[in-house]
Short mmCIF file of C-alpha atoms and ligand atoms in Angstrom, two decimals:
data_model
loop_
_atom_site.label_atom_id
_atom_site.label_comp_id
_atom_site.label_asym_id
_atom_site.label_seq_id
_atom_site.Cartn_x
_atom_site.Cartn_y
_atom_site.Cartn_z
CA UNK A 1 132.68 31.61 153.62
CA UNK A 2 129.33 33.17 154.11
CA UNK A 3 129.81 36.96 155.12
CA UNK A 4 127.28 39.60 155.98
CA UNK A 5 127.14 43.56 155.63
CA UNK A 6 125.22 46.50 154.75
CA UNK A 7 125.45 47.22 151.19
CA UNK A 8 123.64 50.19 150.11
CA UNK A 9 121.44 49.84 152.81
CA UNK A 10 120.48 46.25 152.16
CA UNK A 11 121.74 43.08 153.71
CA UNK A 12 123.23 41.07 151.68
CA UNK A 13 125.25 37.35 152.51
CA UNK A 14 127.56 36.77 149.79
CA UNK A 15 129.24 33.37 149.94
CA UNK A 16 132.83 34.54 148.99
CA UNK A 17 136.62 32.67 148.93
CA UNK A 18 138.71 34.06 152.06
CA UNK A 19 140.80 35.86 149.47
CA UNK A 20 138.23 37.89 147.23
CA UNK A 21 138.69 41.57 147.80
CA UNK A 22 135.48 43.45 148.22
CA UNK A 23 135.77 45.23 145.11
CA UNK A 24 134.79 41.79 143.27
CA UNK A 25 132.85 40.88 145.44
CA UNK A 26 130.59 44.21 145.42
CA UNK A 27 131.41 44.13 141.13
CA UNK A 28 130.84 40.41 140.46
CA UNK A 29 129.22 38.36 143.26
CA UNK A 30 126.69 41.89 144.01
CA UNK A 31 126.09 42.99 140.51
CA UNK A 32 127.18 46.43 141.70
CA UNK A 33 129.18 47.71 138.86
CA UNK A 34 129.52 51.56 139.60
CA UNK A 35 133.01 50.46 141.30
CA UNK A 36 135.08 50.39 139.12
CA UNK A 37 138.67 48.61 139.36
CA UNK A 38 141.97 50.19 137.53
CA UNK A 39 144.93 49.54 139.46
CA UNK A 40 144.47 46.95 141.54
CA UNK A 41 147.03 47.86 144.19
CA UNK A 42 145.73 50.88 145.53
CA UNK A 43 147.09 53.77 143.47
CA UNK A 44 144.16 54.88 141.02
CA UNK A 45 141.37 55.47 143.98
CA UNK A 46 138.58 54.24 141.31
CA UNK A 47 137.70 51.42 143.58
CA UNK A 48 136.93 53.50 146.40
CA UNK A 49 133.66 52.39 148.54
CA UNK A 50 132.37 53.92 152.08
CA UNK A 51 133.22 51.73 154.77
CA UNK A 52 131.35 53.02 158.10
CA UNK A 53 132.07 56.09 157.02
CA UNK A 54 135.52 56.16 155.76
CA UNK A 55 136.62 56.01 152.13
CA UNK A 56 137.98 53.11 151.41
CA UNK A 57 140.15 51.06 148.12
CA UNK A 58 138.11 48.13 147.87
CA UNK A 59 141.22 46.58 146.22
CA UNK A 60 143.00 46.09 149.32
CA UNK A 61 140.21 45.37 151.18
CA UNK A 62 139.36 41.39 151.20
CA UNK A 63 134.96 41.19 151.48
CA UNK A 64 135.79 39.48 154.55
CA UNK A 65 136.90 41.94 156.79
CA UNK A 66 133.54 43.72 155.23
CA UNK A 67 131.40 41.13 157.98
CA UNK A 68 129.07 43.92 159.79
CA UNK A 69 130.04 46.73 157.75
CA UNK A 70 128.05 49.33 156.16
CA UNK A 71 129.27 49.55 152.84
CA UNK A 72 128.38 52.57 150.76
CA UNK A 73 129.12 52.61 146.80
CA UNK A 74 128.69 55.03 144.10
CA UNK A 75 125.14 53.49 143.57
CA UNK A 76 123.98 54.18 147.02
CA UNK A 77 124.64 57.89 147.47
CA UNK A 78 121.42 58.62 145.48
CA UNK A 79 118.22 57.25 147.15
CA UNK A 80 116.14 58.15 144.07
CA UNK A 81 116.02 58.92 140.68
CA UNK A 82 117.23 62.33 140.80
CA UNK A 83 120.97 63.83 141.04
CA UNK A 84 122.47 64.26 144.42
CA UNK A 85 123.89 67.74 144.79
CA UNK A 86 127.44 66.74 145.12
CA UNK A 87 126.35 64.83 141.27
CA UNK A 88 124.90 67.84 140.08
CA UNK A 89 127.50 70.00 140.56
CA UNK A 90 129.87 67.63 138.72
CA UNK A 91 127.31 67.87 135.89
CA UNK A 92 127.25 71.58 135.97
CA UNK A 93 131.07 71.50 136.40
CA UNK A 94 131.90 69.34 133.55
CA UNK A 95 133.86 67.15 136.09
CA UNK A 96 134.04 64.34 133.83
CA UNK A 97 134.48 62.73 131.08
CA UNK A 98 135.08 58.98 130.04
CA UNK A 99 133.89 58.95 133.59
CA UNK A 100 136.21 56.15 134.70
CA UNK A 101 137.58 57.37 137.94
CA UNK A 102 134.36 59.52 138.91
CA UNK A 103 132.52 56.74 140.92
CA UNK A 104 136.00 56.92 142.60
CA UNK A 105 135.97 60.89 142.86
CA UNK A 106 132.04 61.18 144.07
CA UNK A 107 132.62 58.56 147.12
CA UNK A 108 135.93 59.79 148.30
CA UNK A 109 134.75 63.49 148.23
CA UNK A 110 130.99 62.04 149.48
CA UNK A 111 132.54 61.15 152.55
CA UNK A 112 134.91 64.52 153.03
CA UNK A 113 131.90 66.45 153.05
CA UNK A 114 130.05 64.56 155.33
CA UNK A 115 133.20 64.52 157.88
CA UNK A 116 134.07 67.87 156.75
CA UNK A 117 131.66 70.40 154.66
CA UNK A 118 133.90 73.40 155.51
CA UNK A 119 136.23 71.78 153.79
CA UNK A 120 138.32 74.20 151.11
CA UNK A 121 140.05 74.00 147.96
CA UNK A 122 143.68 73.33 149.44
CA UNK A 123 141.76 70.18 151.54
CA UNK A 124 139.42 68.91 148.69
CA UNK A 125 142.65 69.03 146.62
CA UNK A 126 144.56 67.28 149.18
CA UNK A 127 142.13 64.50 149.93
CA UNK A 128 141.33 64.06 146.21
CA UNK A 129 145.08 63.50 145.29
CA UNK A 130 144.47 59.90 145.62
CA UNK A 131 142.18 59.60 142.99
CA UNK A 132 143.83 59.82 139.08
CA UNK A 133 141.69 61.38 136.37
CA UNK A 134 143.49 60.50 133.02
CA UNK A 135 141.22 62.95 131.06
CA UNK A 136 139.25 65.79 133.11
CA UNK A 137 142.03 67.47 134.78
CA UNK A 138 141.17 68.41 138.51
CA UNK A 139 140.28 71.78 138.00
CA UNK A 140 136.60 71.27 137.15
CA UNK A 141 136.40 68.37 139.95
CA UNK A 142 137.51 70.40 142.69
CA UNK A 143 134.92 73.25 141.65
CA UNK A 144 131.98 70.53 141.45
CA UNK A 145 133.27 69.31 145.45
CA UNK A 146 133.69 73.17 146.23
CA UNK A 147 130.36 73.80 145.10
CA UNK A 148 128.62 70.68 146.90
CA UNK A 149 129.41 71.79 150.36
CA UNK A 150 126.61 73.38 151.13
CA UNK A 151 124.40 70.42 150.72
CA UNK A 152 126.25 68.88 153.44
CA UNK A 153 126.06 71.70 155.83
CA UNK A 154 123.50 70.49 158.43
S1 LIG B 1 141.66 49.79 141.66
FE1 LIG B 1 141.78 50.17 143.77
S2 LIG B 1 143.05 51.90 143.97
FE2 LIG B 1 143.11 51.42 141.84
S1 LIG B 2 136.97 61.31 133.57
FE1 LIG B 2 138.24 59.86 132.50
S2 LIG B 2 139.65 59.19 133.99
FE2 LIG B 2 138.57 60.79 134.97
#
């Protein structure tokens, strides 16, 4: 099928199979490869896109039900060259390492802050227990999100 949506604010018509999640489609028929896939069933939160808004598992999301979407991955949250402020402060914070799950971490807490930039620790912890980190820990994550808000503070 032939499917259209916003991806990183492009256009693009991927011709996909009824049953290809998004996450391959965005990873392997889009070349995006900041997604990253662990689980597969919706437990890891590495996969996680913006859908119109929302963070979303592109694992259990077929590209399909993407049709008119905007679709918002870890590659679209910067608009230039430079570090976003919710990037930088993971960078200061020393809120990764392998960096597996952070395209994961960056979206989901991208689109808390833009929903809810008062957000505190209790929340950011809260809405970040869907994502695993194998490696950093969380206490160095939630400081970077913590830190961020004020970028998102209109
Ligand atoms: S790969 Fe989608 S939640 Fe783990
Ligand atoms: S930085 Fe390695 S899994 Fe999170």
């Amino acid at each position: 099928m032939k499917i259209a949506f916003e991806l990183n604010g492009r256009t693009v018509q991927p011709e996909v199979e009824p049953r290809l999640t998004l996450a391959d489609c965005i990873r392997h028929e889009l070349r995006q490869t900041g997604t990253h896939v662990g689980c597969e069933h919706g437990v890891c939160g590495a996969c996680t896109v913006i859908v119109d808004g929302a963070a979303v598992r592109s694992c259990l999301m077929l590209a399909v039900q993407a049709e008119g979407a905007k679709v918002t991955t870890v590659e679209g949250l910067s608009r230039d060259d430079s570090l976003t402020p919710l990037q930088a402060a993971f960078r200061k914070h020393h809120a990764l390492q392998c960096g597996f799950c952070t395209p994961g971490m960056l979206t989901t807490a991208h689109a808390l802050l833009s929903d809810e930039p008062d957000a505190d620790k209790a929340r950011i912890r809260e809405v970040l227990s869907g994502n695993i980190c194998r490696c950093t820990g969380y206490i160095a994550i939630v400081d970077a999100v913590y830190e961020a808000r004020g970028a998102y503070r209109k």
